[in-house]
């Protein structure tokens, strides 16, 4: 064991945990004032449910055994898990590895909720979270990182392109289609109601992403440094590119647009962070931006699905582009297309993406249909019309949505 590596992975674990409150603020700031609190709550509840499921059986199913598609129950309730040595040929104990990987599961679930905020039945969501974690996330984590079929094939996913972003984006889209569109749905982007929360949330996400990607080296070494550099420079390149495109289109220098670009850059570099050079990371940030910027609105307009906060658009599309670009730009040691001239790695990446999409979409559909046999997936129309924050939560992230505040404003006007 290496004490420096242990300190680094525990610090990275804390950084990844911080990403979920960051996502809650980012989502909540972007959300309509009628469901901003609901948006934050659905991310926060993941902080409670997911770690419990992860300790009970999630980690064991993801990282125990030698199965091609899923693990076993050898580490049920962390039974037999070592706190002072590694069975994975790492310099950190298995327990530290378990902690770090568990934080990825939390943020993945939180991302999904952004597609259905404001209209999904809370009881249905509370059932969906553990079922999805067990039936979608753990098999994917095992196949990609736990010795399963995709890892054996040589699929490259440094920190969660397939496991986190594509799976959450595709699952969010599938769930959004099952739940249905919002009342008075429009494909026009909602104006953010709380720019302070958007800024704070995006900053926490960017900050936490350093642990997300750099921590995935599982050691204090050159790969960790490379991943740290690539994470920052890809986000910076995408932020700048997104701002330029949006400024040309709208003639407005929008904070929310620039920060959205940084998020896309963080997503695209995730599968490649330790496999590409900084120059390639810059190119990846530039390439992904116009694809996501224009494709998100085009698809929502053409197919009229309601991906409320663009979980599919940013994470699904961004993750798919990231997986493909990883194959193109990976260094020679990782058989990149440009460095070797061989298309083999591209084929492997595409197959991994297809498997991820099929598993995420198919299982999410089945889970949603199963839950709907017992509980409606959608809240009643009257609650949605009046605002789920008012009807269900009684708390308000945006002060301008508070009935008490509105009453105070009306009273002042009458003076």
CSV table of C-alpha atoms in Angstrom, one decimal:
chain,number,residue,atom,x,y,z
A,1,UNK,CA,0.0,0.0,0.0
A,2,UNK,CA,1.1,3.6,-0.7
A,3,UNK,CA,0.0,6.2,1.8
A,4,UNK,CA,0.2,9.0,-0.8
A,5,UNK,CA,-2.1,7.1,-3.2
A,6,UNK,CA,-4.5,6.4,-0.4
A,7,UNK,CA,-4.7,10.1,0.6
A,8,UNK,CA,-5.2,11.0,-3.1
A,9,UNK,CA,-8.0,8.5,-3.7
A,10,UNK,CA,-9.8,9.6,-0.5
A,11,UNK,CA,-9.5,13.2,-1.5
A,12,UNK,CA,-10.7,12.4,-5.0
A,13,UNK,CA,-13.6,10.5,-3.5
A,14,UNK,CA,-14.7,13.6,-1.5
A,15,UNK,CA,-14.4,15.7,-4.7
A,16,UNK,CA,-16.7,13.3,-6.6
A,17,UNK,CA,-19.2,13.4,-3.8
A,18,UNK,CA,-19.2,17.2,-4.0
A,19,UNK,CA,-20.3,16.9,-7.7
A,20,UNK,CA,-23.8,15.7,-6.8
A,21,UNK,CA,-24.7,18.8,-4.7
A,22,UNK,CA,-23.0,20.8,-7.5
A,23,UNK,CA,-25.3,19.1,-10.1
A,24,UNK,CA,-28.3,19.8,-7.8
A,25,UNK,CA,-27.5,23.5,-7.8
A,26,UNK,CA,-26.7,23.6,-11.5
A,27,UNK,CA,-29.9,21.8,-12.4
A,28,UNK,CA,-31.9,23.8,-9.9
A,29,UNK,CA,-30.7,27.1,-11.2
A,30,UNK,CA,-31.6,26.1,-14.8
A,31,UNK,CA,-35.0,24.7,-13.8
A,32,UNK,CA,-38.3,26.5,-14.0
A,33,UNK,CA,-39.2,28.2,-10.7
A,34,UNK,CA,-42.3,25.9,-10.4
A,35,UNK,CA,-40.1,22.8,-10.0
A,36,UNK,CA,-36.7,24.1,-9.0
A,37,UNK,CA,-36.9,22.6,-5.5
A,38,UNK,CA,-38.1,19.2,-6.9
A,39,UNK,CA,-35.0,19.3,-9.2
A,40,UNK,CA,-32.6,19.8,-6.3
A,41,UNK,CA,-34.4,17.2,-4.1
A,42,UNK,CA,-34.1,14.4,-6.7
A,43,UNK,CA,-30.3,14.9,-6.9
A,44,UNK,CA,-30.0,15.1,-3.1
A,45,UNK,CA,-32.1,12.0,-2.4
A,46,UNK,CA,-29.6,10.1,-4.5
A,47,UNK,CA,-27.0,10.9,-1.8
A,48,UNK,CA,-29.1,8.9,0.6
A,49,UNK,CA,-30.4,5.9,-1.4
A,50,UNK,CA,-27.4,5.1,-3.7
A,51,UNK,CA,-24.7,4.6,-1.0
A,52,UNK,CA,-27.0,2.2,0.9
A,53,UNK,CA,-27.6,0.1,-2.2
A,54,UNK,CA,-24.0,0.3,-3.1
A,55,UNK,CA,-22.8,-1.1,0.3
A,56,UNK,CA,-25.5,-3.8,0.4
A,57,UNK,CA,-25.0,-5.3,-3.0
A,58,UNK,CA,-24.0,-2.7,-5.7
A,59,UNK,CA,-20.3,-2.9,-5.2
A,60,UNK,CA,-20.3,-6.7,-5.0
A,61,UNK,CA,-22.3,-7.0,-8.2
A,62,UNK,CA,-20.0,-4.6,-10.0
A,63,UNK,CA,-16.6,-5.7,-8.8
A,64,UNK,CA,-16.8,-9.3,-7.5
A,65,UNK,CA,-16.4,-12.5,-9.4
A,66,UNK,CA,-15.3,-13.2,-13.0
A,67,UNK,CA,-18.6,-13.1,-14.9
A,68,UNK,CA,-18.7,-11.5,-18.3
A,69,UNK,CA,-21.8,-9.4,-17.6
A,70,UNK,CA,-22.2,-9.0,-13.9
A,71,UNK,CA,-20.4,-9.9,-10.7
A,72,UNK,CA,-21.6,-12.0,-7.7
A,73,UNK,CA,-22.5,-11.6,-4.0
A,74,UNK,CA,-19.1,-12.4,-2.6
A,75,UNK,CA,-18.8,-8.9,-1.1
A,76,UNK,CA,-22.4,-8.6,0.0
A,77,UNK,CA,-22.6,-6.0,2.7
A,78,UNK,CA,-18.9,-5.5,2.1
A,79,UNK,CA,-18.2,-9.0,3.5
A,80,UNK,CA,-14.6,-9.9,3.0
A,81,UNK,CA,-13.6,-6.5,1.8
A,82,UNK,CA,-10.1,-5.5,2.9
A,83,UNK,CA,-9.2,-2.2,4.5
A,84,UNK,CA,-5.5,-2.6,4.3
A,85,UNK,CA,-4.5,-4.4,1.1
A,86,UNK,CA,-5.6,-4.7,-2.5
A,87,UNK,CA,-6.8,-7.7,-4.5
A,88,UNK,CA,-6.9,-5.5,-7.7
A,89,UNK,CA,-3.2,-4.9,-8.1
A,90,UNK,CA,-3.6,-1.3,-6.9
A,91,UNK,CA,-1.7,0.6,-4.3
A,92,UNK,CA,-4.9,1.4,-2.4
A,93,UNK,CA,-7.0,-0.9,-0.2
A,94,UNK,CA,-10.1,-2.5,-1.7
A,95,UNK,CA,-12.3,-0.5,0.7
A,96,UNK,CA,-10.9,2.8,-0.7
A,97,UNK,CA,-11.6,1.6,-4.2
A,98,UNK,CA,-15.2,0.7,-3.2
A,99,UNK,CA,-15.7,4.2,-1.7
A,100,UNK,CA,-14.4,6.0,-4.9
A,101,UNK,CA,-16.5,3.9,-7.2
A,102,UNK,CA,-19.6,4.4,-5.1
A,103,UNK,CA,-19.5,8.1,-5.7
A,104,UNK,CA,-19.7,7.5,-9.4
A,105,UNK,CA,-22.9,5.6,-8.9
A,106,UNK,CA,-24.5,8.6,-7.0
A,107,UNK,CA,-23.8,11.2,-9.7
A,108,UNK,CA,-24.9,8.9,-12.4
A,109,UNK,CA,-28.4,8.5,-10.8
A,110,UNK,CA,-28.6,12.2,-10.2
A,111,UNK,CA,-27.9,13.0,-13.8
A,112,UNK,CA,-30.9,10.9,-14.9
A,113,UNK,CA,-33.3,12.9,-12.8
A,114,UNK,CA,-32.7,16.0,-14.9
A,115,UNK,CA,-34.8,14.5,-17.7
A,116,UNK,CA,-38.0,14.2,-15.8
A,117,UNK,CA,-38.0,16.9,-13.0
A,118,UNK,CA,-41.2,18.6,-12.3
A,119,UNK,CA,-43.5,15.8,-13.5
A,120,UNK,CA,-42.4,12.4,-12.3
A,121,UNK,CA,-44.2,10.8,-9.3
A,122,UNK,CA,-41.7,10.8,-6.4
A,123,UNK,CA,-42.8,7.4,-5.2
A,124,UNK,CA,-42.1,6.0,-8.7
A,125,UNK,CA,-38.6,7.7,-8.7
A,126,UNK,CA,-37.8,6.3,-5.2
A,127,UNK,CA,-38.5,2.8,-6.6
A,128,UNK,CA,-36.7,3.5,-9.9
A,129,UNK,CA,-33.4,4.5,-8.3
A,130,UNK,CA,-32.4,1.2,-6.6
A,131,UNK,CA,-33.8,-0.9,-9.5
A,132,UNK,CA,-31.8,1.0,-12.1
A,133,UNK,CA,-28.7,0.9,-10.0
A,134,UNK,CA,-28.8,-2.9,-9.7
A,135,UNK,CA,-30.1,-3.7,-13.2
A,136,UNK,CA,-28.2,-1.1,-15.3
A,137,UNK,CA,-25.3,0.5,-13.5
A,138,UNK,CA,-23.8,-2.5,-11.8
A,139,UNK,CA,-23.7,-4.7,-15.0
A,140,UNK,CA,-22.1,-1.8,-16.9
A,141,UNK,CA,-19.6,-1.1,-14.3
A,142,UNK,CA,-18.7,-4.8,-14.2
A,143,UNK,CA,-18.4,-5.1,-17.9
A,144,UNK,CA,-16.2,-2.0,-18.3
A,145,UNK,CA,-14.2,-1.9,-15.1
A,146,UNK,CA,-14.8,-5.1,-13.2
A,147,UNK,CA,-13.2,-7.6,-15.5
A,148,UNK,CA,-16.3,-8.1,-17.7
A,149,UNK,CA,-16.7,-8.5,-21.4
A,150,UNK,CA,-16.1,-4.9,-22.5
A,151,UNK,CA,-12.9,-4.7,-20.5
A,152,UNK,CA,-11.7,-8.0,-22.0
A,153,UNK,CA,-12.4,-6.6,-25.5
A,154,UNK,CA,-10.2,-3.6,-24.8
A,155,UNK,CA,-12.9,-0.9,-24.6
A,156,UNK,CA,-11.4,2.4,-23.4
A,157,UNK,CA,-13.4,4.2,-20.7
A,158,UNK,CA,-11.0,6.0,-18.3
A,159,UNK,CA,-13.6,7.5,-16.0
A,160,UNK,CA,-17.1,6.8,-17.1
A,161,UNK,CA,-18.0,7.7,-20.7
A,162,UNK,CA,-20.1,4.5,-21.1
A,163,UNK,CA,-20.7,3.7,-17.4
A,164,UNK,CA,-21.7,7.2,-16.3
A,165,UNK,CA,-22.6,9.6,-19.1
A,166,UNK,CA,-24.0,7.4,-21.9
A,167,UNK,CA,-25.9,5.2,-19.5
A,168,UNK,CA,-27.5,8.2,-17.6
A,169,UNK,CA,-28.2,10.2,-20.8
A,170,UNK,CA,-29.9,7.3,-22.6
A,171,UNK,CA,-31.8,6.2,-19.4
A,172,UNK,CA,-32.9,9.8,-18.9
A,173,UNK,CA,-34.3,10.1,-22.4
A,174,UNK,CA,-36.1,6.7,-22.1
A,175,UNK,CA,-37.6,7.7,-18.8
A,176,UNK,CA,-38.7,11.1,-20.2
A,177,UNK,CA,-40.5,9.4,-23.1
A,178,UNK,CA,-42.2,7.0,-20.6
A,179,UNK,CA,-43.3,9.8,-18.3
A,180,UNK,CA,-44.4,12.1,-21.2
A,181,UNK,CA,-43.9,15.8,-21.9
A,182,UNK,CA,-44.6,18.6,-19.6
A,183,UNK,CA,-47.9,20.5,-19.9
A,184,UNK,CA,-47.4,23.5,-22.3
A,185,UNK,CA,-44.2,21.8,-23.5
A,186,UNK,CA,-42.0,23.9,-25.7
A,187,UNK,CA,-38.7,23.0,-27.3
A,188,UNK,CA,-37.4,26.5,-26.5
A,189,UNK,CA,-34.8,26.6,-23.8
A,190,UNK,CA,-36.1,27.9,-20.5
A,191,UNK,CA,-34.5,31.0,-19.1
A,192,UNK,CA,-32.5,30.1,-16.0
A,193,UNK,CA,-34.3,31.3,-12.9
A,194,UNK,CA,-31.3,31.4,-10.5
A,195,UNK,CA,-28.0,32.3,-12.2
A,196,UNK,CA,-26.1,32.3,-8.9
A,197,UNK,CA,-27.0,28.6,-8.4
A,198,UNK,CA,-26.0,27.9,-12.0
A,199,UNK,CA,-22.6,29.4,-11.5
A,200,UNK,CA,-22.0,27.8,-8.1
A,201,UNK,CA,-23.2,24.4,-9.3
A,202,UNK,CA,-21.1,24.5,-12.5
A,203,UNK,CA,-18.1,25.5,-10.5
A,204,UNK,CA,-18.5,22.7,-8.1
A,205,UNK,CA,-18.9,20.3,-11.0
A,206,UNK,CA,-15.7,21.5,-12.7
A,207,UNK,CA,-13.9,21.3,-9.4
A,208,UNK,CA,-15.2,17.9,-8.5
A,209,UNK,CA,-14.4,16.6,-12.0
A,210,UNK,CA,-10.7,16.8,-11.2
A,211,UNK,CA,-11.2,14.0,-8.7
A,212,UNK,CA,-13.6,12.3,-11.0
A,213,UNK,CA,-11.0,12.0,-13.8
A,214,UNK,CA,-7.6,12.4,-12.2
A,215,UNK,CA,-8.6,10.1,-9.3
A,216,UNK,CA,-9.4,7.3,-11.8
A,217,UNK,CA,-5.6,6.8,-12.2
A,218,UNK,CA,-5.8,5.3,-8.6
A,219,UNK,CA,-2.3,6.6,-7.9
A,220,UNK,CA,-0.3,9.8,-7.7
A,221,UNK,CA,1.5,9.4,-10.9
A,222,UNK,CA,2.0,10.9,-14.4
A,223,UNK,CA,-1.4,9.5,-15.6
A,224,UNK,CA,-3.2,11.4,-12.8
A,225,UNK,CA,-1.4,14.6,-13.8
A,226,UNK,CA,-2.3,14.0,-17.5
A,227,UNK,CA,-5.9,13.4,-16.6
A,228,UNK,CA,-6.0,16.6,-14.5
A,229,UNK,CA,-4.5,18.7,-17.3
A,230,UNK,CA,-6.8,17.2,-19.9
A,231,UNK,CA,-9.9,17.7,-17.8
A,232,UNK,CA,-9.3,21.4,-17.4
A,233,UNK,CA,-8.2,22.1,-20.9
A,234,UNK,CA,-11.0,20.2,-22.6
A,235,UNK,CA,-13.6,22.1,-20.4
A,236,UNK,CA,-11.8,25.4,-21.2
A,237,UNK,CA,-11.8,24.7,-25.0
A,238,UNK,CA,-15.5,23.7,-25.0
A,239,UNK,CA,-16.5,26.7,-22.8
A,240,UNK,CA,-14.8,29.1,-25.3
A,241,UNK,CA,-16.2,27.4,-28.4
A,242,UNK,CA,-19.7,27.2,-27.0
A,243,UNK,CA,-19.7,30.9,-26.1
A,244,UNK,CA,-18.5,31.9,-29.5
A,245,UNK,CA,-21.2,29.8,-31.3
A,246,UNK,CA,-23.9,31.1,-28.9
A,247,UNK,CA,-22.8,34.7,-29.2
A,248,UNK,CA,-22.9,34.5,-33.0
A,249,UNK,CA,-26.4,33.0,-32.9
A,250,UNK,CA,-28.0,35.1,-30.1
A,251,UNK,CA,-25.8,38.2,-30.0
A,252,UNK,CA,-25.8,37.7,-26.2
A,253,UNK,CA,-22.9,36.9,-23.9
A,254,UNK,CA,-24.7,34.4,-21.7
A,255,UNK,CA,-23.2,33.0,-18.5
A,256,UNK,CA,-25.4,29.9,-18.7
A,257,UNK,CA,-24.3,29.2,-22.2
A,258,UNK,CA,-20.6,29.4,-21.4
A,259,UNK,CA,-21.0,27.2,-18.4
A,260,UNK,CA,-23.0,24.7,-20.4
A,261,UNK,CA,-20.1,24.5,-22.8
A,262,UNK,CA,-17.7,23.7,-19.9
A,263,UNK,CA,-20.0,20.8,-18.9
A,264,UNK,CA,-19.9,19.3,-22.4
A,265,UNK,CA,-16.1,19.6,-22.4
A,266,UNK,CA,-15.9,17.7,-19.1
A,267,UNK,CA,-18.2,15.0,-20.4
A,268,UNK,CA,-16.3,14.5,-23.7
A,269,UNK,CA,-12.9,14.1,-22.0
A,270,UNK,CA,-14.1,11.7,-19.3
A,271,UNK,CA,-13.6,8.4,-21.3
A,272,UNK,CA,-10.3,9.7,-22.7
A,273,UNK,CA,-8.7,11.7,-19.8
A,274,UNK,CA,-5.7,9.3,-19.3
A,275,UNK,CA,-5.4,8.1,-22.9
A,276,UNK,CA,-4.9,11.3,-24.9
A,277,UNK,CA,-2.5,14.2,-25.1
A,278,UNK,CA,-3.5,17.7,-24.0
A,279,UNK,CA,-3.5,18.8,-27.6
A,280,UNK,CA,-6.0,16.1,-28.4
A,281,UNK,CA,-8.1,17.2,-25.3
A,282,UNK,CA,-8.3,20.7,-26.7
A,283,UNK,CA,-9.5,19.3,-30.1
A,284,UNK,CA,-12.0,17.1,-28.4
A,285,UNK,CA,-13.5,20.1,-26.5
A,286,UNK,CA,-13.7,22.1,-29.8
A,287,UNK,CA,-15.2,19.2,-31.8
A,288,UNK,CA,-17.9,18.1,-29.4
A,289,UNK,CA,-19.3,21.6,-28.9
A,290,UNK,CA,-21.1,22.3,-32.2
A,291,UNK,CA,-22.3,18.7,-32.3
A,292,UNK,CA,-24.1,19.0,-29.0
A,293,UNK,CA,-25.1,22.7,-29.4
A,294,UNK,CA,-27.0,22.1,-32.6
A,295,UNK,CA,-28.0,18.5,-32.3
A,296,UNK,CA,-29.8,18.9,-29.0
A,297,UNK,CA,-32.3,21.5,-30.3
A,298,UNK,CA,-32.7,19.7,-33.6
A,299,UNK,CA,-33.5,16.3,-32.0
A,300,UNK,CA,-35.9,17.8,-29.5
A,301,UNK,CA,-37.7,19.8,-32.2
A,302,UNK,CA,-37.9,16.9,-34.6
A,303,UNK,CA,-39.0,14.2,-32.2
A,304,UNK,CA,-40.8,16.4,-29.6
A,305,UNK,CA,-39.4,14.6,-26.6
A,306,UNK,CA,-39.1,16.5,-23.3
A,307,UNK,CA,-35.6,16.0,-21.9
A,308,UNK,CA,-36.2,18.8,-19.4
A,309,UNK,CA,-32.6,19.8,-18.5
A,310,UNK,CA,-30.9,18.1,-21.4
A,311,UNK,CA,-29.5,15.2,-19.5
A,312,UNK,CA,-29.5,13.2,-22.7
A,313,UNK,CA,-28.3,16.1,-24.8
A,314,UNK,CA,-25.3,16.9,-22.7
A,315,UNK,CA,-24.4,13.5,-21.2
A,316,UNK,CA,-25.8,11.0,-23.7
A,317,UNK,CA,-24.7,12.8,-26.9
A,318,UNK,CA,-21.5,14.2,-25.3
A,319,UNK,CA,-20.6,10.8,-24.0
A,320,UNK,CA,-21.1,9.1,-27.3
A,321,UNK,CA,-19.0,11.6,-29.1
A,322,UNK,CA,-16.4,11.2,-26.3
A,323,UNK,CA,-16.2,7.5,-26.8
A,324,UNK,CA,-15.7,7.8,-30.5
A,325,UNK,CA,-13.1,10.6,-30.2
A,326,UNK,CA,-11.2,8.5,-27.6
A,327,UNK,CA,-10.7,5.9,-30.2
A,328,UNK,CA,-9.5,8.5,-32.7
A,329,UNK,CA,-7.1,10.4,-30.4
A,330,UNK,CA,-5.8,7.8,-28.0
A,331,UNK,CA,-2.0,7.5,-27.9
A,332,UNK,CA,-0.2,4.7,-29.6
A,333,UNK,CA,-0.1,2.7,-26.4
A,334,UNK,CA,-3.9,2.6,-26.5
A,335,UNK,CA,-4.2,1.9,-30.3
A,336,UNK,CA,-5.7,5.2,-31.3
A,337,UNK,CA,-6.8,5.4,-35.0
A,338,UNK,CA,-4.7,8.5,-35.8
A,339,UNK,CA,-1.5,7.2,-34.1
A,340,UNK,CA,-1.7,3.6,-35.4
A,341,UNK,CA,-3.8,3.9,-38.6
A,342,UNK,CA,-5.9,0.9,-37.4
A,343,UNK,CA,-9.7,1.1,-37.1
A,344,UNK,CA,-9.8,-1.8,-34.6
A,345,UNK,CA,-10.1,0.4,-31.5
A,346,UNK,CA,-12.9,2.5,-33.2
A,347,UNK,CA,-14.8,-0.7,-33.8
A,348,UNK,CA,-14.4,-1.7,-30.1
A,349,UNK,CA,-15.5,1.7,-28.9
A,350,UNK,CA,-18.6,1.7,-31.2
A,351,UNK,CA,-19.6,-1.8,-30.0
A,352,UNK,CA,-19.2,-0.7,-26.3
A,353,UNK,CA,-21.4,2.3,-27.0
A,354,UNK,CA,-24.1,0.2,-28.7
A,355,UNK,CA,-24.1,-2.3,-25.8
A,356,UNK,CA,-24.4,0.5,-23.4
A,357,UNK,CA,-27.3,2.1,-25.3
A,358,UNK,CA,-29.2,-1.1,-25.6
A,359,UNK,CA,-28.8,-2.1,-22.0
A,360,UNK,CA,-29.6,1.4,-20.6
A,361,UNK,CA,-32.6,2.0,-22.9
A,362,UNK,CA,-34.0,-1.5,-22.7
A,363,UNK,CA,-33.7,-2.0,-18.9
A,364,UNK,CA,-35.0,1.5,-18.2
A,365,UNK,CA,-38.0,0.9,-20.3
A,366,UNK,CA,-38.7,-2.4,-18.5
A,367,UNK,CA,-38.2,-0.9,-15.1
A,368,UNK,CA,-40.5,2.0,-15.9
A,369,UNK,CA,-43.2,-0.2,-17.2
A,370,UNK,CA,-42.9,-2.5,-14.2
A,371,UNK,CA,-43.2,0.4,-11.8
A,372,UNK,CA,-46.2,1.8,-13.7
A,373,UNK,CA,-48.1,-1.4,-12.9
A,374,UNK,CA,-48.3,-0.4,-9.3
A,375,UNK,CA,-47.6,3.4,-9.2
A,376,UNK,CA,-48.3,6.1,-11.8
A,377,UNK,CA,-45.1,7.4,-13.2
A,378,UNK,CA,-46.5,10.9,-13.5
A,379,UNK,CA,-47.9,13.3,-10.9
A,380,UNK,CA,-51.5,14.4,-11.3
A,381,UNK,CA,-52.1,17.2,-13.8
A,382,UNK,CA,-53.3,19.6,-11.1
A,383,UNK,CA,-50.1,19.3,-9.1
A,384,UNK,CA,-48.0,19.8,-12.2
A,385,UNK,CA,-50.1,22.9,-13.1
A,386,UNK,CA,-49.9,24.4,-9.7
A,387,UNK,CA,-46.2,23.6,-9.4
A,388,UNK,CA,-44.7,20.5,-7.7
A,389,UNK,CA,-42.6,22.7,-5.4
A,390,UNK,CA,-45.7,24.2,-3.9
A,391,UNK,CA,-47.8,21.0,-3.7
A,392,UNK,CA,-45.1,18.4,-2.7
A,393,UNK,CA,-42.1,20.2,-1.2
A,394,UNK,CA,-43.3,23.4,0.4
A,395,UNK,CA,-39.8,24.8,-0.1
A,396,UNK,CA,-38.5,27.1,-2.7
A,397,UNK,CA,-35.0,27.3,-4.2
A,398,UNK,CA,-35.8,30.4,-6.1
A,399,UNK,CA,-37.2,33.2,-3.8
A,400,UNK,CA,-39.3,34.5,-6.6
A,401,UNK,CA,-41.3,31.2,-6.6
A,402,UNK,CA,-42.3,31.5,-2.9
A,403,UNK,CA,-46.0,32.2,-2.4
A,404,UNK,CA,-45.0,34.1,0.8
A,405,UNK,CA,-42.6,36.3,-1.2
A,406,UNK,CA,-45.1,36.9,-4.0
A,407,UNK,CA,-47.7,37.9,-1.4
A,408,UNK,CA,-45.2,40.3,0.1
A,409,UNK,CA,-44.5,41.9,-3.3
A,410,UNK,CA,-48.3,42.2,-3.9
A,411,UNK,CA,-48.8,43.8,-0.5
A,412,UNK,CA,-46.0,46.4,-1.2
A,413,UNK,CA,-47.6,47.3,-4.5
A,414,UNK,CA,-50.9,48.0,-2.8
A,415,UNK,CA,-49.3,50.4,-0.3
